[in-house]
Amino acid sequence: MAKRALGLMMATAIAGCTQSSELASAPSVASAAPAPAVAPVQRPNILLILIDDLKPTLGSFGDPVAISPNIDRLAARGTRFEHAYANQAVCAPSRVNLMTSRRSTSTGIYEFGMDLRKYIPNAVTLPQLFKQAGYETESMGKVYHVGHGSHDDAASWSVPPRKDRVIEYLDPTSTGGQPTREEALFNEVPVEGNVWQYAAKLARGAAWESPDVPDDAYADGRTAKRAAERLAQLKSSASPFFLAVGFARPHLPFSVPKRYWDMYDPARLPMPDFERMPQGAPDFAGKIGGEINAYEPIPEKVPAAEYPEELKRKLIHGYYAGVSYVDAQIGKVLDALQREGLADNTIVVLWGDHGWHLGDHGIWTKHTNFEQAVRQPLIFAGPGTGAGGRSPAQLAETVDVYPTLAALAGLELPAKMQPIDGADLTPVLRDASATVRPYAYHAYHRPGRIGQAIRTARYRLVRWTQEATGVRVYELYDLQGDPGETRNLADALPKVRAELDAYLDAQPKPVSTELTKQRSVE
């Protein structure tokens, strides 16, 4: 099999980058040659933990309210990226970004129902790369997004994946005993005909419930138990393993055992303090309604900023309860890894698929280019990942996980595979002061527009391009002076805008959303 180095791929990917005066002084991917991958004597196992809708609402990431001791202890023995970003704040595309090291603007996969094999037929996915290298690759829980017309990827796994529920209720009053919209969209109740049309006819389920039940009464508890049992079996395997374990909470509904709700005093929870769009931002940069409206008792025709205070507090309470519940399940998996004697030779990656709005800007859930929607937790722990709870200044993207894990395991990429957009972060894992790229890139789209974004250590620039005319509209935020992104400075800081715009010009031209929509129905 022909081979090529990761560093050469990354240098080629950004060849021809035009830089202004400030950009010329900033380190670039091309100038930062990645450290050579050294094959370990014994190939490391990989434990990839995926968490749905988890923003960095964690003690180890500086949240003073979150109760997350298990994720915090993982962060304490490895490297946490304080500034890691989803390439798109949508569940299904973000997971394709992870598995292929391709950004949404490179593949055209912006929506649900756009399976990666239709758009990247010959892709070598992250688990598939390890599978080809002799690893046993397995999936349990929510790994790929299955639902809304999206499917799993059989080629990624050595054995069929073990999916469990995302939308789950135990209290009969939560559904009235009837199937709900979101259960249908996630393929968790029988569907007749087109899933979207069928779901639209169904009732809404509850946004939360808190029965006094054991952890494994819900899917995440069962997934943790299954993962622990599988680790006990895999310890005697002749092959190394790549085990992907996906958790659903804190995704809606906040169906979480009562004891996790009881961990928090509702009166002490952080409430949104800026519930409107940034001054000077275009209306289409925000979001009205959407996923939150699929649940009771959310008022469907009321702006989110006008929700009753009690409702806002209950939703925030449910989110934090979900964080602590999933943290406890992750703790069970980490305990099993230690108990079975696997921790010293297993690289653990913890990844949240994107962030989540908790009422800031008058927005709930995700689907924007704002910091609250795109910032994600990312932790590497285990051999070769650094130690002592380091937190480098390096900005990271979801697409970086693929080449970094490949380098840590001593794997080289095959000659025939998709180009990759990610950077190898192993130099940063070895030296927290190292830099491989001075920015993170992400994108979101609205009808007829693509919003491409560059996030540097201080600023975020969003460039909205109208696809039919090429007309551009800009947002620029100073995250140092205005961390809540309350004021668009695109006109006030023209030099900064121009310099960050040059970074966007250096990226591949985004695939048209109209083209991909057409392909998705062909």
XYZ file of C-alpha atoms in Angstrom:
522
model
C 0.000 0.000 0.000
C 1.387 3.397 -0.972
C 1.900 5.755 1.958
C 2.260 9.453 2.525
C 3.190 11.529 5.513
C 0.630 13.570 7.398
C 2.778 16.678 7.278
C 2.992 16.604 3.479
C -0.806 16.311 3.219
C -1.381 19.298 5.453
C 1.207 21.440 3.678
C -0.376 20.625 0.315
C -3.851 21.414 1.620
C -2.985 25.045 2.328
C -0.486 25.744 -0.448
C -0.859 29.155 -1.988
C -2.096 30.911 1.157
C -2.051 34.707 0.750
C -1.010 36.574 3.905
C -1.209 40.202 5.010
C 1.354 41.809 7.329
C -0.129 40.334 10.513
C -0.754 36.959 8.899
C 2.809 36.754 7.647
C 4.074 36.861 11.209
C 1.663 34.184 12.412
C 2.691 30.521 12.292
C 0.936 28.466 9.635
C 0.241 24.797 9.158
C 2.701 24.609 6.285
C 5.544 26.061 8.355
C 4.887 23.851 11.366
C 6.120 20.416 10.360
C 4.407 17.789 12.500
C 6.540 15.583 14.672
C 7.234 12.223 13.043
C 4.892 9.446 14.088
C 6.856 6.789 15.933
C 5.276 3.340 15.958
C 5.003 2.133 19.555
C 6.288 -1.279 20.541
C 2.738 -2.249 21.401
C 0.070 -0.477 19.396
C -2.218 1.552 21.661
C -5.899 0.866 21.977
C -8.285 3.723 21.217
C -11.316 4.664 23.308
C -13.287 7.404 21.563
C -16.007 8.935 23.757
C -18.583 11.036 21.919
C -21.111 13.216 23.749
C -24.158 14.768 22.125
C -24.714 18.528 22.560
C -22.055 18.899 25.269
C -20.556 22.383 25.448
C -17.593 22.885 27.835
C -19.997 22.981 30.808
C -17.413 21.127 32.890
C -15.411 21.890 35.999
C -12.133 21.196 34.222
C -13.046 23.779 31.567
C -13.767 26.462 34.143
C -17.505 26.130 34.743
C -17.996 26.916 38.454
C -21.410 25.237 38.658
C -20.987 21.990 36.709
C -20.484 18.778 38.671
C -18.316 16.632 36.386
C -15.700 14.790 38.477
C -15.101 11.939 36.036
C -14.454 14.016 32.942
C -12.364 16.315 35.141
C -10.116 13.447 36.261
C -9.659 12.416 32.632
C -8.617 15.978 31.792
C -6.215 15.964 34.750
C -4.180 13.116 33.300
C -3.969 14.347 29.721
C -4.336 17.440 27.567
C -7.533 19.447 27.274
C -8.062 21.880 24.424
C -9.799 24.896 25.938
C -10.455 26.320 22.506
C -11.698 23.475 20.343
C -14.373 24.078 17.736
C -16.907 22.074 15.802
C -16.624 22.582 12.071
C -20.405 22.852 11.953
C -22.865 23.020 14.850
C -25.168 20.256 13.617
C -25.058 16.694 14.976
C -24.925 14.669 11.746
C -22.438 16.803 9.748
C -20.204 17.270 12.803
C -19.832 13.510 13.152
C -18.956 13.224 9.462
C -16.324 15.932 10.054
C -14.868 13.791 12.856
C -14.910 10.531 10.952
C -13.475 11.823 7.662
C -11.332 14.837 8.668
C -13.292 16.779 6.056
C -15.071 20.030 6.815
C -18.691 20.451 5.797
C -17.724 23.102 3.272
C -15.361 20.572 1.671
C -17.916 17.760 1.388
C -21.167 19.650 0.983
C -22.700 17.644 3.829
C -24.553 20.399 5.662
C -27.797 18.696 6.647
C -29.398 15.521 7.935
C -30.117 12.756 5.443
C -26.803 13.261 3.611
C -24.861 10.054 4.188
C -21.110 10.270 3.793
C -20.853 7.405 1.263
C -23.036 9.315 -1.178
C -20.757 12.339 -1.053
C -17.403 10.669 -0.304
C -17.895 7.153 -1.731
C -14.300 6.028 -1.256
C -13.777 7.597 2.146
C -11.522 5.870 4.635
C -13.163 6.816 7.905
C -11.254 7.168 11.163
C -12.316 3.745 12.534
C -11.895 2.240 9.076
C -8.266 3.404 9.017
C -7.668 1.524 12.276
C -9.654 -1.460 11.027
C -7.365 -1.681 7.986
C -4.396 -1.628 10.373
C -5.664 -4.730 12.177
C -7.734 -3.130 14.939
C -11.064 -4.469 16.156
C -13.398 -1.500 15.589
C -16.711 -1.298 17.423
C -19.448 1.242 18.033
C -22.078 1.507 20.737
C -24.540 4.237 21.619
C -24.759 7.372 19.466
C -21.639 7.541 17.304
C -22.774 8.375 13.789
C -26.052 10.293 13.754
C -28.762 7.748 12.994
C -32.106 9.409 12.360
C -33.573 12.303 10.372
C -32.787 10.290 7.245
C -29.120 9.752 8.201
C -27.598 6.292 8.657
C -24.621 4.513 10.168
C -21.591 3.430 8.128
C -21.104 -0.335 8.015
C -17.627 -0.078 6.477
C -16.328 1.610 9.644
C -16.915 -1.314 11.971
C -15.673 -4.855 12.450
C -19.046 -5.864 13.922
C -22.513 -4.320 13.591
C -22.919 -1.185 15.735
C -24.988 -1.311 18.933
C -27.255 1.736 18.763
C -29.487 2.768 21.651
C -32.151 5.422 22.094
C -31.644 9.189 22.016
C -35.259 10.211 22.705
C -36.414 8.260 25.726
C -39.182 8.584 28.301
C -40.062 6.457 31.322
C -42.827 8.612 32.784
C -46.102 7.957 30.871
C -47.172 11.570 31.395
C -44.211 12.707 29.264
C -45.831 11.405 26.081
C -49.450 10.677 26.936
C -48.735 7.136 25.836
C -48.356 8.228 22.201
C -45.308 8.310 19.887
C -43.710 11.751 19.637
C -42.232 13.811 16.812
C -38.629 13.405 17.861
C -38.985 9.665 18.500
C -40.115 9.310 14.896
C -37.288 11.440 13.538
C -34.756 9.296 15.426
C -36.294 6.050 14.063
C -37.333 5.032 17.566
C -40.989 4.389 16.781
C -42.486 2.828 13.608
C -42.722 5.370 10.798
C -45.120 5.353 7.875
C -43.868 6.929 4.644
C -41.673 10.053 4.669
C -40.174 10.450 8.149
C -40.461 14.254 8.196
C -44.070 14.296 7.051
C -45.027 11.541 9.467
C -43.271 13.185 12.422
C -45.034 16.492 11.760
C -48.376 14.805 12.492
C -47.309 13.564 15.920
C -47.538 15.183 19.331
C -44.648 16.788 21.161
C -42.940 14.933 23.997
C -41.844 16.505 27.264
C -38.647 18.574 27.336
C -37.642 16.910 30.620
C -38.489 14.262 33.171
C -36.814 13.188 36.409
C -38.047 9.796 37.667
C -36.328 8.088 40.571
C -34.778 5.248 38.540
C -31.369 3.561 38.228
C -28.891 4.937 35.702
C -29.308 2.055 33.264
C -33.039 2.670 32.981
C -31.953 5.138 30.288
C -29.839 4.475 27.210
C -26.640 6.142 28.405
C -26.545 3.938 31.484
C -27.007 0.857 29.322
C -24.291 2.024 26.937
C -21.846 2.539 29.814
C -22.623 -0.921 31.166
C -22.194 -2.481 27.732
C -18.875 -0.678 27.204
C -17.551 -1.847 30.575
C -18.513 -5.438 29.793
C -16.901 -5.226 26.363
C -13.651 -3.866 27.791
C -13.474 -6.905 30.071
C -13.659 -9.095 26.979
C -11.310 -7.046 24.824
C -8.458 -7.161 27.338
C -7.676 -10.736 26.225
C -8.009 -10.017 22.497
C -5.001 -10.653 20.264
C -5.787 -7.424 18.369
C -5.810 -3.846 19.633
C -9.223 -2.196 19.717
C -10.837 1.017 18.547
C -13.961 1.355 20.682
C -16.329 4.261 20.000
C -18.800 4.903 22.820
C -21.448 7.546 22.214
C -23.698 9.162 24.818
C -26.970 11.004 24.173
C -27.248 13.380 27.127
C -27.308 16.315 27.510
C -29.272 16.258 24.225
C -32.979 16.984 24.646
C -35.150 15.697 26.192
C -33.528 16.084 29.598
C -34.660 12.614 30.679
C -32.334 12.090 33.615
C -32.667 10.175 36.903
C -33.823 12.321 39.805
C -30.569 12.137 41.758
C -28.768 14.169 39.059
C -31.400 16.891 39.148
C -31.002 16.929 42.933
C -27.293 17.775 42.600
C -28.171 21.357 41.651
C -29.917 24.202 43.442
C -32.022 25.835 40.697
C -31.599 29.242 42.319
C -27.812 29.076 41.847
C -27.801 28.164 38.157
C -26.364 30.701 35.669
C -29.098 32.462 33.711
C -28.671 34.138 30.308
C -27.646 37.787 30.652
C -27.783 38.877 26.997
C -30.924 37.680 25.239
C -30.865 39.532 21.944
C -28.858 39.516 18.746
C -25.510 41.337 18.715
C -25.659 45.010 17.858
C -25.056 45.372 14.117
C -25.397 41.644 13.309
C -27.564 40.506 10.383
C -30.834 38.864 11.368
C -29.947 35.639 9.562
C -26.951 35.102 11.851
C -29.301 34.008 14.623
C -31.957 31.376 15.045
C -35.630 31.424 15.946
C -37.357 28.322 17.283
C -36.213 25.113 15.647
C -35.451 21.985 17.657
C -36.549 23.458 20.999
C -40.107 23.757 19.653
C -40.369 19.979 19.310
C -40.953 19.676 23.071
C -43.621 20.518 25.624
C -44.158 22.949 27.329
C -42.116 25.225 25.034
C -44.386 28.000 23.670
C -44.014 27.590 19.898
C -44.916 31.142 18.867
C -43.099 33.069 21.583
C -39.554 34.457 21.112
C -37.108 32.577 23.318
C -36.133 35.735 25.192
C -39.750 36.002 26.315
C -39.987 32.511 27.801
C -41.137 32.633 31.427
C -38.227 32.833 33.856
C -39.295 29.552 35.459
C -39.148 27.764 32.085
C -35.667 29.091 31.288
C -34.419 27.987 34.694
C -35.945 24.526 34.274
C -34.280 24.035 30.884
C -30.903 25.125 32.246
C -31.411 22.828 35.241
C -32.154 19.928 32.894
C -29.033 20.607 30.835
C -26.764 20.594 33.902
C -28.475 17.451 35.231
C -27.773 15.820 31.852
C -24.101 16.816 32.075
C -23.717 15.213 35.515
C -25.608 12.098 34.441
C -23.421 11.533 31.400
C -20.318 12.318 33.452
C -21.246 9.494 35.832
C -21.666 7.062 32.918
C -18.296 8.052 31.473
C -16.812 7.452 34.915
C -18.045 3.846 34.790
C -16.298 3.315 31.447
C -13.068 4.882 32.694
C -13.229 2.766 35.850
C -13.583 -0.365 33.721
C -10.605 0.680 31.594
C -8.505 0.970 34.754
C -9.905 -2.171 36.369
C -9.141 -4.316 33.318
C -5.524 -3.106 33.179
C -6.024 -1.283 29.877
C -5.544 2.355 30.894
C -1.773 2.510 30.398
C -1.991 1.457 26.751
C -5.235 3.123 25.706
C -5.532 6.565 24.168
C -8.781 8.130 25.323
C -10.345 10.961 23.331
C -13.371 12.766 24.731
C -15.207 14.892 22.172
C -18.444 16.863 22.292
C -19.987 17.201 18.842
C -20.636 20.970 19.269
C -21.819 23.525 21.809
C -25.308 24.560 22.890
C -27.110 27.846 23.439
C -28.718 28.184 26.866
C -30.789 31.276 26.112
C -27.863 33.534 25.206
C -28.739 35.792 22.256
C -32.307 34.588 22.801
C -31.329 31.201 21.296
C -31.674 27.600 22.522
C -29.890 24.497 21.152
C -27.288 24.956 18.366
C -27.255 25.773 14.602
C -25.363 29.089 14.605
C -21.809 30.387 14.202
C -21.701 31.920 17.691
C -19.196 30.806 20.329
C -21.823 29.049 22.435
C -22.843 26.832 19.497
C -19.424 25.904 18.111
C -17.097 25.635 21.115
C -16.714 22.009 22.189
C -14.802 20.044 24.835
C -11.838 18.049 23.522
C -9.525 15.942 25.708
C -6.694 13.561 24.792
C -5.406 11.259 27.539
C -3.146 8.205 27.529
C 0.228 7.354 25.986
C 1.777 10.179 23.993
C -0.858 12.774 24.908
C 0.929 14.761 27.582
C 0.220 14.673 31.306
C -0.631 16.869 34.237
C -3.821 18.398 32.890
C -2.127 20.643 30.365
C -4.136 23.170 28.382
C -2.274 24.485 25.329
C -3.203 27.760 23.672
C -3.561 25.983 20.320
C -6.998 26.277 18.724
C -8.326 22.918 17.558
C -10.997 21.728 15.143
C -13.006 18.522 15.035
C -11.197 17.527 11.834
C -7.886 17.506 13.742
C -8.801 14.411 15.754
C -8.338 12.042 12.773
C -4.713 12.874 11.838
C -3.729 13.248 15.493
C -4.970 9.787 16.453
C -3.350 8.296 13.368
C 0.000 9.831 14.325
C -0.291 8.766 17.974
C -0.897 5.178 16.895
C 1.939 5.224 14.352
C -0.419 4.773 11.392
C 0.271 6.281 8.007
C -2.494 7.278 5.647
C -3.192 5.258 2.502
C -2.489 6.834 -0.873
C -6.088 6.413 -2.034
C -8.389 8.199 0.369
C -10.128 11.537 0.715
C -7.989 14.644 1.202
C -8.031 15.708 4.850
C -8.593 19.173 6.292
C -7.302 18.436 9.786
C -3.936 19.233 11.356
C -1.854 16.756 13.350
C -1.849 18.052 16.928
C 0.843 15.709 18.265
C 3.461 18.510 18.390
C 1.114 20.339 20.765
C 0.569 17.227 22.866
C 4.343 16.927 23.253
C 4.964 20.629 23.813
C 2.072 22.779 25.036
C 3.780 25.907 23.688
C 3.859 24.570 20.110
C 1.566 25.951 17.416
C 0.490 24.165 14.246
C -2.188 26.606 13.014
C -3.134 30.125 14.212
C -6.895 29.733 13.822
C -9.862 27.377 13.835
C -12.368 27.267 10.989
C -16.086 26.555 11.106
C -19.159 27.257 9.033
C -22.921 27.340 9.019
C -25.416 28.059 6.295
C -28.765 29.753 5.938
C -31.032 29.514 2.880
C -28.972 30.777 -0.035
C -26.008 31.829 2.152
C -22.885 30.208 3.539
C -21.351 31.677 6.673
C -17.642 30.793 6.894
C -15.867 31.667 10.108
C -12.316 32.087 11.373
C -11.692 31.970 15.122
C -8.309 33.209 16.316
C -7.154 33.523 19.923
C -8.924 36.880 20.146
C -11.370 37.354 17.273
C -14.075 35.626 15.302
C -14.848 36.735 11.750
C -17.929 35.367 9.992
C -18.267 35.986 6.274
C -21.741 35.387 4.886
C -21.746 34.930 1.109
C -24.990 34.994 -0.818
C -24.546 32.130 -3.259
C -26.612 33.580 -6.100
C -24.953 37.014 -6.181
C -21.673 36.687 -4.279
C -22.659 39.598 -2.016
C -20.865 39.407 1.334
C -21.931 40.450 4.824
C -19.520 40.336 7.790
C -19.595 39.815 11.525
C -16.511 40.443 13.666
C -16.363 39.876 17.417
C -13.624 40.592 19.929
C -13.845 37.566 22.227
C -11.318 39.107 24.593
C -13.135 42.384 25.169
C -16.640 41.082 24.448
C -16.831 37.344 25.251
C -20.618 37.375 24.959
C -20.434 38.553 21.315
C -22.765 41.479 21.901
C -21.434 43.891 19.250
C -20.459 43.362 15.613
C -17.171 45.220 15.001
C -16.788 44.433 11.289
C -17.036 48.103 10.284
C -15.157 49.416 13.321
C -12.046 47.233 12.800
C -11.449 47.127 9.018
C -7.787 46.097 9.305
C -8.573 43.092 11.523
C -11.467 42.170 9.231
C -9.231 42.277 6.160
C -6.516 40.171 7.764
C -8.935 37.472 8.942
C -10.707 37.617 5.607
C -7.399 36.596 4.028
C -7.469 33.418 6.097
C -10.901 32.653 4.641
C -9.622 33.361 1.131
C -6.925 30.717 1.727
C -9.516 27.998 2.406
C -10.966 25.810 -0.362
C -14.036 27.315 -1.990
C -17.099 25.968 -0.136
C -19.289 23.475 -1.936
C -22.617 25.055 -2.811
C -25.517 24.201 -0.530
C -27.851 24.182 -3.519
C -25.674 21.639 -5.316
C -25.630 19.321 -2.329
C -29.387 19.581 -1.804
C -29.877 18.565 -5.430
C -27.499 15.629 -5.060
C -29.212 14.481 -1.874
C -32.502 13.831 -3.689
C -31.104 12.351 -6.902
